[in-house]
Short mmCIF file of C-alpha atoms in Angstrom, two decimals:
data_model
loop_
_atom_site.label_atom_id
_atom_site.label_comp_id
_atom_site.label_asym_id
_atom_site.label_seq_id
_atom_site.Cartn_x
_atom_site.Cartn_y
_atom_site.Cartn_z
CA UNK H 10 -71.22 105.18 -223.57
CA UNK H 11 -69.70 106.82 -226.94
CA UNK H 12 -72.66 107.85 -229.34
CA UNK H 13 -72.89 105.69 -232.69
CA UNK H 14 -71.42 107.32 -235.29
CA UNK H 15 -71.63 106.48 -238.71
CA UNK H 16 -68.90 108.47 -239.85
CA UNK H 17 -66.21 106.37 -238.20
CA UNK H 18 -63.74 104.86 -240.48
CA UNK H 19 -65.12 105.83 -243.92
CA UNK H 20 -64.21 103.99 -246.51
CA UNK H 21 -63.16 100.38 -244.84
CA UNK H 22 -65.42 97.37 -243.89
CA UNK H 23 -64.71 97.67 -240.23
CA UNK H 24 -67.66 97.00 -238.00
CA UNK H 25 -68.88 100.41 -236.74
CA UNK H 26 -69.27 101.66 -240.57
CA UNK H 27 -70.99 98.73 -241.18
CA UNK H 28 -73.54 98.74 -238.65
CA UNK H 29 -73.47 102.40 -239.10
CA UNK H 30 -75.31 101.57 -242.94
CA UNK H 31 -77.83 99.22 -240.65
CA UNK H 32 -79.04 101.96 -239.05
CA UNK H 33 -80.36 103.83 -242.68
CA UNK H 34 -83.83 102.90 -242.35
CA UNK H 35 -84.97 103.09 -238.67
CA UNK H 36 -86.45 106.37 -238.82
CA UNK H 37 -89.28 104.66 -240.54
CA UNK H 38 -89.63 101.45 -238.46
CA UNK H 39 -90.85 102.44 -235.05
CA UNK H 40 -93.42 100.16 -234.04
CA UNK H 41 -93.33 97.75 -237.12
CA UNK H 42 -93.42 93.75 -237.00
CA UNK H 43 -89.87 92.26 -237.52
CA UNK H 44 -89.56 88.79 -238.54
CA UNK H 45 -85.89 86.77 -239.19
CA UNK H 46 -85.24 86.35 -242.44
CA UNK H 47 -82.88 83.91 -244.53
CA UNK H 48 -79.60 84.29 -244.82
CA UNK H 49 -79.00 86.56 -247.79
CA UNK H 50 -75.31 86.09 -249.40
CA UNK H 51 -73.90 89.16 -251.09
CA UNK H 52 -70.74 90.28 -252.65
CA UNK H 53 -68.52 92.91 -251.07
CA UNK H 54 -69.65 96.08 -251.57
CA UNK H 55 -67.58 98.34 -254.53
CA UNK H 56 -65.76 100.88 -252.94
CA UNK H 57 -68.36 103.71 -254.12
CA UNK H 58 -71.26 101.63 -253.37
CA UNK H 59 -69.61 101.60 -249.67
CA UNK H 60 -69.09 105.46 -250.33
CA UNK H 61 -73.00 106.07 -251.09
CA UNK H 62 -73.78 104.00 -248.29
CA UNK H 63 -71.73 105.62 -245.75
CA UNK H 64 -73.49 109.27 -247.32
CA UNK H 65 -76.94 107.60 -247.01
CA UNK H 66 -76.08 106.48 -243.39
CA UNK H 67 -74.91 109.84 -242.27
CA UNK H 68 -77.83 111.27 -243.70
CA UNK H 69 -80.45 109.03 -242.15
CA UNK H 70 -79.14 107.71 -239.03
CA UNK H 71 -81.40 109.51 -236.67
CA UNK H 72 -83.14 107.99 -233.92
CA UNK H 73 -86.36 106.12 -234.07
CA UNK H 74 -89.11 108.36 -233.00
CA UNK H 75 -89.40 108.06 -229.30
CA UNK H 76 -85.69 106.34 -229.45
CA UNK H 77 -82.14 108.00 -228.52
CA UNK H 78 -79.34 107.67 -231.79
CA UNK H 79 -78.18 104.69 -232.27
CA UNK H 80 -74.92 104.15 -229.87
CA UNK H 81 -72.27 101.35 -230.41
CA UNK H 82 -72.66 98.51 -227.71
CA UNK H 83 -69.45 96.12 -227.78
CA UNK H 84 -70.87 92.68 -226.55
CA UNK H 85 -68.82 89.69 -224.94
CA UNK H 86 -69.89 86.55 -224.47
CA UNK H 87 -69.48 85.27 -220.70
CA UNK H 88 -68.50 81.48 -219.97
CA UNK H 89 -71.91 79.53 -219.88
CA UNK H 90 -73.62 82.17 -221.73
CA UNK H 91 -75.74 81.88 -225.54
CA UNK H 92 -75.70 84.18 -227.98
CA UNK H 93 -79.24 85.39 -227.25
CA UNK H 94 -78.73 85.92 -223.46
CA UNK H 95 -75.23 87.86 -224.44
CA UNK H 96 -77.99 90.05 -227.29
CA UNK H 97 -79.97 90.44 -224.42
CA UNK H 98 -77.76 92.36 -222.50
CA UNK H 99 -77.84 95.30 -224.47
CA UNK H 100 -81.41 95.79 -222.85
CA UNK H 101 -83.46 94.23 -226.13
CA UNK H 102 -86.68 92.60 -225.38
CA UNK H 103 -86.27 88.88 -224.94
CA UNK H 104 -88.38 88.21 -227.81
CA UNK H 105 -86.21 90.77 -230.04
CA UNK H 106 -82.88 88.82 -228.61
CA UNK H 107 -84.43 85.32 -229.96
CA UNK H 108 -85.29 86.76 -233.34
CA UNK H 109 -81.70 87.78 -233.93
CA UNK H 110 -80.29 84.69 -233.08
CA UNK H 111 -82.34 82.98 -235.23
CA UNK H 112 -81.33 84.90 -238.11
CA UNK H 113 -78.25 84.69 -237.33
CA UNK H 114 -78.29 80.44 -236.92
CA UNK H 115 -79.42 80.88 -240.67
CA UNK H 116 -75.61 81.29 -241.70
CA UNK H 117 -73.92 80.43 -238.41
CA UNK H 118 -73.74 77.40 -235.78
CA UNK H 119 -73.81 79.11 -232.73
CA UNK H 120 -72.72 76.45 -230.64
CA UNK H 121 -69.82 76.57 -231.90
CA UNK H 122 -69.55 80.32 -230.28
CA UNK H 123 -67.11 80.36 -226.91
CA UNK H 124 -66.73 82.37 -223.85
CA UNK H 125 -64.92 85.12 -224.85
CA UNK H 126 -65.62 85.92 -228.54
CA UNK H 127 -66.88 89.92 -229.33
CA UNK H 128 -69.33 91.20 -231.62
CA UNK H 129 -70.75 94.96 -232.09
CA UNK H 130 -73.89 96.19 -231.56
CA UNK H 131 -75.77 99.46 -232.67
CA UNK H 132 -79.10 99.95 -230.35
CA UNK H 133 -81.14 102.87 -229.70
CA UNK H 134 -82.96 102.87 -226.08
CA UNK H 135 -86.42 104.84 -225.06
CA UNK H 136 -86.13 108.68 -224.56
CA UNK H 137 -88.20 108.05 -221.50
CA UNK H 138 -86.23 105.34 -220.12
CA UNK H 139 -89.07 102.85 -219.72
CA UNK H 140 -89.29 99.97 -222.27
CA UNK H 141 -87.00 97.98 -223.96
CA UNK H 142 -84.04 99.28 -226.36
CA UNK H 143 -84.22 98.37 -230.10
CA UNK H 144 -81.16 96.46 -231.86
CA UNK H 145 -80.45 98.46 -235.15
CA UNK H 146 -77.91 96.61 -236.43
CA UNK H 147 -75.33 93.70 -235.52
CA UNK H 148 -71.60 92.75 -236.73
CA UNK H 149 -69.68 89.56 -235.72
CA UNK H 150 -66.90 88.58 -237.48
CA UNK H 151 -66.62 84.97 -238.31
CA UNK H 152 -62.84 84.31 -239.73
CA UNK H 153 -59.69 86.24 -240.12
CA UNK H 154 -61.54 87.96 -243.66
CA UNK H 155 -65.07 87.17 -242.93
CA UNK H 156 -68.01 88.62 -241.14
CA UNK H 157 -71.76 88.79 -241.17
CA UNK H 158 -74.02 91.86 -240.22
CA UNK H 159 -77.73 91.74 -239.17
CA UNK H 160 -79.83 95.00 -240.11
CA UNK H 161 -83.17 96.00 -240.90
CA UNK H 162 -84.76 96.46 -244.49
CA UNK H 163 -87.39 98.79 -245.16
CA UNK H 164 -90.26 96.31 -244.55
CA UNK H 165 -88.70 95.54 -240.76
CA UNK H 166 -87.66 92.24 -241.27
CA UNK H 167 -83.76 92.11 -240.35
CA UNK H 168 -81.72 91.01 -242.99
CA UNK H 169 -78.62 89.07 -242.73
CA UNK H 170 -75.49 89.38 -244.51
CA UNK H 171 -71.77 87.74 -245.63
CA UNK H 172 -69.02 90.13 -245.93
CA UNK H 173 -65.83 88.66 -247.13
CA UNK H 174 -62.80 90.78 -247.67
CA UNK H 175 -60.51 90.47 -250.27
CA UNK H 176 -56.63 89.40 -248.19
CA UNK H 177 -53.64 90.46 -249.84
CA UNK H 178 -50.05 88.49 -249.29
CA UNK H 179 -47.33 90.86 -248.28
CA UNK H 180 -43.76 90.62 -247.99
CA UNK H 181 -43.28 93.03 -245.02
CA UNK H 182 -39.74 94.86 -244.83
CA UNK H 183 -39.20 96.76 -241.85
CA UNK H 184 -35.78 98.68 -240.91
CA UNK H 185 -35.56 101.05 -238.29
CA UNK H 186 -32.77 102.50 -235.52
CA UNK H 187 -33.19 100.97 -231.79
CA UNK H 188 -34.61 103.14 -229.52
CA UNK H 189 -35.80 101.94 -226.26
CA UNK H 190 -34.91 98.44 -227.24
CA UNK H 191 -34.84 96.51 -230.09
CA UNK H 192 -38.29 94.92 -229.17
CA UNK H 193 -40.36 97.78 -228.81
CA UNK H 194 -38.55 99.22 -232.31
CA UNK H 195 -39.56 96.65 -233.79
CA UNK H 196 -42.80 96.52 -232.74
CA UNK H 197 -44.09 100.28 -233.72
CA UNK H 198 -42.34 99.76 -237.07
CA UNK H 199 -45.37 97.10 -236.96
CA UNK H 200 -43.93 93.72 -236.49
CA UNK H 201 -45.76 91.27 -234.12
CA UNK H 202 -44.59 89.31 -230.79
CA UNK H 203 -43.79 86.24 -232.65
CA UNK H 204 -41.53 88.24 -235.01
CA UNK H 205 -39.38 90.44 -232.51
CA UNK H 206 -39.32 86.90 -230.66
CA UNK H 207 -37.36 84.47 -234.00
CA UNK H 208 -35.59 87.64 -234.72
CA UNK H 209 -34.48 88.41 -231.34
CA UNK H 210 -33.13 84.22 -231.28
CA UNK H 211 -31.28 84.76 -234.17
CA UNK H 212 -29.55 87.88 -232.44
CA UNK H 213 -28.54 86.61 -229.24
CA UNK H 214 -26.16 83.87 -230.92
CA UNK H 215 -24.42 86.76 -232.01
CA UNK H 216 -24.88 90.03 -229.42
CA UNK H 217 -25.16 89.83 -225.68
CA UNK H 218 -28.82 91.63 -226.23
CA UNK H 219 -28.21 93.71 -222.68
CA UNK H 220 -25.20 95.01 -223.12
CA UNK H 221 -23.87 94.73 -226.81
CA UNK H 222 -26.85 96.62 -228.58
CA UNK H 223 -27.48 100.54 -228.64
CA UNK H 224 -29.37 103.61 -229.29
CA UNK H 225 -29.35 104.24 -232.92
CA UNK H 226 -28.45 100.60 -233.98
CA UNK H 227 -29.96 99.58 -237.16
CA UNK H 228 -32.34 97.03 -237.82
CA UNK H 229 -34.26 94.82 -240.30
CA UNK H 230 -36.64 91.82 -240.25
CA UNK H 231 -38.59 90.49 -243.66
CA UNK H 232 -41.64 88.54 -242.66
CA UNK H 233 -44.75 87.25 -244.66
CA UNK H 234 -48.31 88.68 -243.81
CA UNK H 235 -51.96 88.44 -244.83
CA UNK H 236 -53.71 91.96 -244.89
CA UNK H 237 -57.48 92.50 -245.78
CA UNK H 238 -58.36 95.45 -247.52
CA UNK H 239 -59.56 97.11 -244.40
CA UNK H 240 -55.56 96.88 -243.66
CA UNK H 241 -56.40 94.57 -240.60
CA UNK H 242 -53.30 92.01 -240.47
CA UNK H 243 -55.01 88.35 -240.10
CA UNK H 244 -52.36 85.92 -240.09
CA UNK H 245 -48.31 86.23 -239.79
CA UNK H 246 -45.61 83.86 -241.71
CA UNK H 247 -42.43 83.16 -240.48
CA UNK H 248 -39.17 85.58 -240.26
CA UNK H 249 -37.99 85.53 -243.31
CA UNK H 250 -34.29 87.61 -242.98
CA UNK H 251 -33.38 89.87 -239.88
CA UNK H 252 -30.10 92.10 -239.81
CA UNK H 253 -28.90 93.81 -237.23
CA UNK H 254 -25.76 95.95 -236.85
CA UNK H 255 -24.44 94.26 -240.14
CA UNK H 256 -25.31 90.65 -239.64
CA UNK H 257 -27.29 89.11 -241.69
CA UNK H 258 -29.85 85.93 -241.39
CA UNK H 259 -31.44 84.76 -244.24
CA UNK H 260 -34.08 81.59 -244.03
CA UNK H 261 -33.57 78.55 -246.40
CA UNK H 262 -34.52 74.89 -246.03
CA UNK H 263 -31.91 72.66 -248.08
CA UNK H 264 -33.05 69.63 -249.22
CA UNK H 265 -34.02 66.83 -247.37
CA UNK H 266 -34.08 69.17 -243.92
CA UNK H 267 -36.77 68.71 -242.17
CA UNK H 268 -37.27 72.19 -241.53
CA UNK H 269 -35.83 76.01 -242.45
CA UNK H 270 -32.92 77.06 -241.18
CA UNK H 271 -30.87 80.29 -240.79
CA UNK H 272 -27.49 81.08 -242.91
CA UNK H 273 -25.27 83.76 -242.66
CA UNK H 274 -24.69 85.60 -246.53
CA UNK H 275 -21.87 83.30 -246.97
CA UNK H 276 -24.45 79.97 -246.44
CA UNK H 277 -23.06 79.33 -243.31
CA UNK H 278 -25.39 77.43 -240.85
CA UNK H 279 -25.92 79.45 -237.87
CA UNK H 280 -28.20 76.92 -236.45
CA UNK H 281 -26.19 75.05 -233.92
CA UNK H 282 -24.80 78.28 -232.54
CA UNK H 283 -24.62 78.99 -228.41
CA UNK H 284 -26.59 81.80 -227.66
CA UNK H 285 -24.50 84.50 -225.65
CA UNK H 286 -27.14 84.49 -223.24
CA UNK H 287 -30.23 82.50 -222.30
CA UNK H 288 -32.66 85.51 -221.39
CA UNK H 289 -33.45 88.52 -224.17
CA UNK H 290 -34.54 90.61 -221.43
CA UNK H 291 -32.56 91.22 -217.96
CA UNK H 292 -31.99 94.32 -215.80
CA UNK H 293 -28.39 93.50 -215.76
CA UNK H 294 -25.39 90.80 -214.03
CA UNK H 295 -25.38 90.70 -210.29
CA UNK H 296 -22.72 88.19 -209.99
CA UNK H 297 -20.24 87.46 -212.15
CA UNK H 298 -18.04 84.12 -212.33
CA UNK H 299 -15.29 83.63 -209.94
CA UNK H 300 -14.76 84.38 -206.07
CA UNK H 301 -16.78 86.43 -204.38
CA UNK H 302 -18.02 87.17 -201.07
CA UNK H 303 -21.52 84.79 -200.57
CA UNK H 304 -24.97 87.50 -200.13
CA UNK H 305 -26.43 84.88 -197.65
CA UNK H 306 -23.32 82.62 -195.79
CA UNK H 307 -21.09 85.84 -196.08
CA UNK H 308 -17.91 83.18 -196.81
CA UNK H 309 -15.37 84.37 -199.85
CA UNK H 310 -16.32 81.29 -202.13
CA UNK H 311 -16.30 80.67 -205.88
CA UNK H 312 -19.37 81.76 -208.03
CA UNK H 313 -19.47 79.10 -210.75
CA UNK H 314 -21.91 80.48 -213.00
CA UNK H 315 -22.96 83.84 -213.85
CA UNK H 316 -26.25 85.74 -211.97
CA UNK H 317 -28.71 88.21 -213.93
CA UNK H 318 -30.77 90.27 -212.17
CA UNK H 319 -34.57 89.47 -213.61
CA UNK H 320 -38.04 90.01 -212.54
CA UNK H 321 -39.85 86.73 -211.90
CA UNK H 322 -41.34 85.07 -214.70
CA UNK H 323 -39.35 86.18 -217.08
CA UNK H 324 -39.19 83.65 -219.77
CA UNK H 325 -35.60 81.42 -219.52
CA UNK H 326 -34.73 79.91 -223.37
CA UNK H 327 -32.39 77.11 -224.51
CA UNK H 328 -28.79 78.37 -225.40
CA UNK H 329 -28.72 75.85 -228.11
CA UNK H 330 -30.39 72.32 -229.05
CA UNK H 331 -30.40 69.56 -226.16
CA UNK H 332 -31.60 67.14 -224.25
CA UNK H 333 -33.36 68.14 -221.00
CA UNK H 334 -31.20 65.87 -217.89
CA UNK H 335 -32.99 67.59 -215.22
CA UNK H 336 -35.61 69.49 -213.53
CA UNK H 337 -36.31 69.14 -210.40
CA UNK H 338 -35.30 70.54 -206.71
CA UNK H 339 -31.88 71.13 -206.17
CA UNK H 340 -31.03 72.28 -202.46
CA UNK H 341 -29.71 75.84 -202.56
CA UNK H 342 -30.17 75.97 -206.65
CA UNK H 343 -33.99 75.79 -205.98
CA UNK H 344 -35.94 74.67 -208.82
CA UNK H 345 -33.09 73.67 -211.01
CA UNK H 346 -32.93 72.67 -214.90
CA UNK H 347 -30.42 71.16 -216.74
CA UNK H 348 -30.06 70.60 -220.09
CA UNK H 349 -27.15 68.93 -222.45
CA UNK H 350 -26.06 69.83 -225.47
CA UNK H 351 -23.45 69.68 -227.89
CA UNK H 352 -19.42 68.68 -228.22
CA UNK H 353 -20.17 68.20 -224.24
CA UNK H 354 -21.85 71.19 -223.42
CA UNK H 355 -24.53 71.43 -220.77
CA UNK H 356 -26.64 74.70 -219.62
CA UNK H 357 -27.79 74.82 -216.02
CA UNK H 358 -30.18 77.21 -214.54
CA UNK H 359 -31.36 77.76 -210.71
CA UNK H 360 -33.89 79.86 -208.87
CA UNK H 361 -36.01 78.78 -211.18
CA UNK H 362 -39.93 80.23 -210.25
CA UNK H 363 -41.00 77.31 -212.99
CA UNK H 364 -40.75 75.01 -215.78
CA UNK H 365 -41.51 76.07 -219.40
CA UNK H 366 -44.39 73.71 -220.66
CA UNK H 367 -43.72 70.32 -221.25
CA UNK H 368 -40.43 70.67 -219.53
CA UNK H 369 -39.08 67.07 -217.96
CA UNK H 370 -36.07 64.95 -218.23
CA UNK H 371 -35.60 62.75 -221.70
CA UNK H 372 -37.58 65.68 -223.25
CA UNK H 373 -35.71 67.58 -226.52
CA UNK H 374 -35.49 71.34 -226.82
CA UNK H 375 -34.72 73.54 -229.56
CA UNK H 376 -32.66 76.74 -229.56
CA UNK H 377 -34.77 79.84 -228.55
CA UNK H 378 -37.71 77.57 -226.95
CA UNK H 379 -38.46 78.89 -223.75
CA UNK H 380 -37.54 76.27 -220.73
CA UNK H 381 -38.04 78.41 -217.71
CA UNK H 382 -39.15 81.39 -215.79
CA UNK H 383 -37.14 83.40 -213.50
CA UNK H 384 -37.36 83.15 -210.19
CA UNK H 385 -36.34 83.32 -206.40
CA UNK H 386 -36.77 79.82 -205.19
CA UNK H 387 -33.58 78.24 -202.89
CA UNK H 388 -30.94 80.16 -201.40
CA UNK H 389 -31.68 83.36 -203.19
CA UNK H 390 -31.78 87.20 -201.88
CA UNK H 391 -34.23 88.68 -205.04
CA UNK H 392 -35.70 87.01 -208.28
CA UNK H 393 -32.55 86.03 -210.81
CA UNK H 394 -31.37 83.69 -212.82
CA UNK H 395 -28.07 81.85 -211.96
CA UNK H 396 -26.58 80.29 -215.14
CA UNK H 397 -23.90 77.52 -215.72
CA UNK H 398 -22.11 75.88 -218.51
CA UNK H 399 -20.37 72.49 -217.56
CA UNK H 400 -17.83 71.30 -220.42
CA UNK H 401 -17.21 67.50 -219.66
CA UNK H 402 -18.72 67.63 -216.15
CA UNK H 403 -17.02 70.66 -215.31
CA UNK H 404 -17.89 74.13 -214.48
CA UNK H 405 -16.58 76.91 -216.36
CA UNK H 406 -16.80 80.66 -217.42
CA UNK H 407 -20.33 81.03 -219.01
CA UNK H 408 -18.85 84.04 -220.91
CA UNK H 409 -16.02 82.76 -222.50
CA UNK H 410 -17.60 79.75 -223.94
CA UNK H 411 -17.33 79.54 -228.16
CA UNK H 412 -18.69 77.10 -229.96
CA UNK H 413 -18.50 76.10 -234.21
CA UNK H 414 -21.32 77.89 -235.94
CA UNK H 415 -22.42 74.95 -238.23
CA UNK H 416 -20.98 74.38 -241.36
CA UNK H 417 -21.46 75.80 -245.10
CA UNK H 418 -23.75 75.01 -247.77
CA UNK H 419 -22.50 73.49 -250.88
CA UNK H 420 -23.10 72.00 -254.35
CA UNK H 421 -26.93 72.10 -255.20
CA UNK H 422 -28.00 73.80 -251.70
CA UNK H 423 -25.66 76.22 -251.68
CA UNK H 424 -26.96 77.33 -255.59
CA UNK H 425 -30.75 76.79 -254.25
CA UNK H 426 -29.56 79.12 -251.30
CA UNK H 427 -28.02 81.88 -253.52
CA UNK H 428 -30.88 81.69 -255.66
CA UNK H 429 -32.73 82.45 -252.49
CA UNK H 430 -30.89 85.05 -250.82
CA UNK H 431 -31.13 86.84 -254.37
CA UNK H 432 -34.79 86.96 -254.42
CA UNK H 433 -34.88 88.19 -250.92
CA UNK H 434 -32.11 91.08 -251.36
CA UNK H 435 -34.79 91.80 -254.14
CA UNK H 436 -37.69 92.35 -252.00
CA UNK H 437 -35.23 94.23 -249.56
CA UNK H 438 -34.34 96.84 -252.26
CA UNK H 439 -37.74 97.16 -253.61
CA UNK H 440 -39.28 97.70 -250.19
CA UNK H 441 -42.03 94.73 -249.88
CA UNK H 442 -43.94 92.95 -252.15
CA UNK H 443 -47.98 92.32 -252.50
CA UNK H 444 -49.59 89.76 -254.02
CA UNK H 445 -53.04 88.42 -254.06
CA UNK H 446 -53.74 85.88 -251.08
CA UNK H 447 -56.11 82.56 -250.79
CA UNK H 448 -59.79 84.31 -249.69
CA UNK H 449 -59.07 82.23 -246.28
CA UNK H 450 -55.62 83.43 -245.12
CA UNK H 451 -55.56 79.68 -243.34
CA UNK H 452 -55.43 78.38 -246.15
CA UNK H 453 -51.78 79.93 -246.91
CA UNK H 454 -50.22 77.77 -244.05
CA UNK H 455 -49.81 81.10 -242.19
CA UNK H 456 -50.18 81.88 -238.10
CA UNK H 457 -53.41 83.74 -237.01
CA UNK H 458 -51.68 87.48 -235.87
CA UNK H 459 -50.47 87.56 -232.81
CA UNK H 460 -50.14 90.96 -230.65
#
């Protein structure tokens, strides 16, 4: 178990400096009564207050006499468990546990706690090993810029206290080259899942994202993002503009749309675009369309669809908007999917392992939305994904399928967009922009982070 140390992080709110400060006075309370006490709201420390703090800390964080230092205990609350038997865990007396939960209820419903949810703990145990250990100081955060810390005063009651961090709105740019793959560029430049995953949609109606992207390809997404001053990231907007090898996306919602939308520079709607391909991630094509010699019968039939070799469960999205027509067993296809779309276009998928939530006939998809999981179900030799495109009920090439890409803005949207696209080549060339943020990022409208 790593020693508490209350020179970690210096300078930041984060949860072992603060219960590093709650551990400033226990040298003096061995032995004395504690008793919970109210709920004591205080402003965020100034930045040298939280300097002289951190000093004092380091300089008076030794152990209770007859007590080990303090070490940091990470706690996790089971399924079925309170907060008072998760306290109790960290080998507190039971009575010690109940006292502070109670001060703790003073400023937050613990019911409303769930299996699951992680708080820090500073406690120092007996030198002897007999006895209980003694909680010196407590930090669970309660929101995306909010948390409360439990600590001792000088008379040993323990005290309890709201931190709330200051959030700042950003305007994220990232650019980088592709290394491994775009994804994983993309993501150590800093950008979450849900980023690399609308930028990565907006790609694929252009690149094959296999086979057409490479080492050293450049890259850029714009995105919106709450930061606390800590530099934690609490909640993520959406993409705002992604480039990639020279094409551009830019977000705008004209009027009267019922949602945002993605134009090229020109204002053309990229929207109702076919994706090249309906998985972002495959090891490559086992099968292409045309004859071919069958893996299983061993008879020189056609191949009416394209194969890519994929592990299973990997996720399956809609080429374009549609209409789901099927999902159920289909004899040698397995668990098959099909979905129409467009000037007579329909996508069909076998193999399937399963059925993206919510999948059924009658229901509506949306570009990018994931439908599927790859799989090895029917008459199949590995986990894959066999893909078709029927054009007025019949089969044909996958690959050589084009479709319109929308049309173009014009009059009063198409100024709105340019007026748009301006203020985003803006932020581009300046590198980001920061602006103060609501205290409760939620309150922007904006997604809680996500990995």
């Amino acid at each position: 178990m790593a020693q508490f140390d209350p020179r970690r992080q210096p300078m930041r709110l984060a949860p072992h400096a603060l219960t590093a400060a709650a551990a400033v006075s226990v040298a003096l309370l061995a032995g004395r009564v504690y008793q919970p006490a109210r709920a004591e709201e205080v402003p965020v420390p100034s930045s040298a207050q939280m300097a002289a703090m951190e000093v004092q800390a380091f300089a008076a964080a030794n152990a209770p006499a007859g007590m080990t230092a303090p070490e940091a205990v990470p706690v996790q609350i089971r399924r079925g468990e309170t907060f008072e038997e998760a306290v109790r865990r960290t080998g507190v007396a039971p009575e010690e546990a109940s006292a502070v939960a109670a001060t703790v209820a003073n400023a937050f419903d613990l019911s409303d706690l769930r299996a699951g949810l992680r708080f820090e703990t500073a406690i120092a145990k007996p030198r002897d090993g007999r006895g209980d250990a003694r909680l010196i100081g407590l930090t669970m955060r309660t929101g995306p810029a909010s948390q409360l810390t439990v600590s001792r005063s000088f008379d040993g009651a323990l005290r309890l206290r709201s931190l709330e961090e200051k959030v700042t709105h950003e305007t994220v740019v990232l650019k980088g080259d592709v290394e491994r793959s775009l994804s994983a560029s993309a993501r150590e430049l800093g950008a979450t899942a849900s980023i690399v995953r609308a930028a990565s949609r907006l790609f694929a109606t252009k690149f094959d994202m296999q086979r057409d992207i490479r080492a050293s390809d450049e890259f850029t997404m714009v995105f919106d993002r709450d930061v606390t001053e800590a530099g934690r990231t609490v909640a993520v907007g959406d993409l705002v503009y992604a480039e990639l090898r020279g094409v551009t996306f830019y977000r705008f919602k004209p009027a009267g749309a019922k949602e945002a939308q993605f134009f090229d520079a020109s204002g053309k709607n990229l929207r109702s675009a076919m994706m090249r391909t309906p998985l972002q991630n495959f090891r490559r094509v086992s099968s292409g369309f045309g004859f071919r010699t069958h893996p299983i019968s061993g008879y020189r039939k056609m191949h009416q669809g394209i194969d890519f070799a994929a592990g299973t469960g990997t996720p399956v999205v809609a080429p374009a908007d549609g209409v789901v027509v099927e999902a159920r067993r289909w004899g040698g296809y397995g668990n098959w999917l099909r979905i129409r779309h467009n000037n007579g276009l329909e996508s069909g998928y076998g193999h399937l392992s399963r059925y993206g939530a919510g999948i059924r006939a009658g229901q509506r998809v949306s570009q990018g939305q994931i439908v599927a999981y790859v799989g090895s179900t029917g008459a199949s030799t590995g986990p894959h994904l066999h893909y078709e495109i029927w054009r007025n009920g019949q089969r044909i090439n996958p690959a050589g399928v084009k479709t319109q890409e929308g049309t173009e803005l014009s009059g009063a949207d198409l100024a709105a967009f340019r007026a748009e696209k301006a203020r985003i080549d803006r932020i581009i060339a300046s590198g980001g922009q920061k602006r103060p943020a609501l205290q409760q990022a939620s309150a922007n409208g904006l997604r809680a982070a996500q990995g």
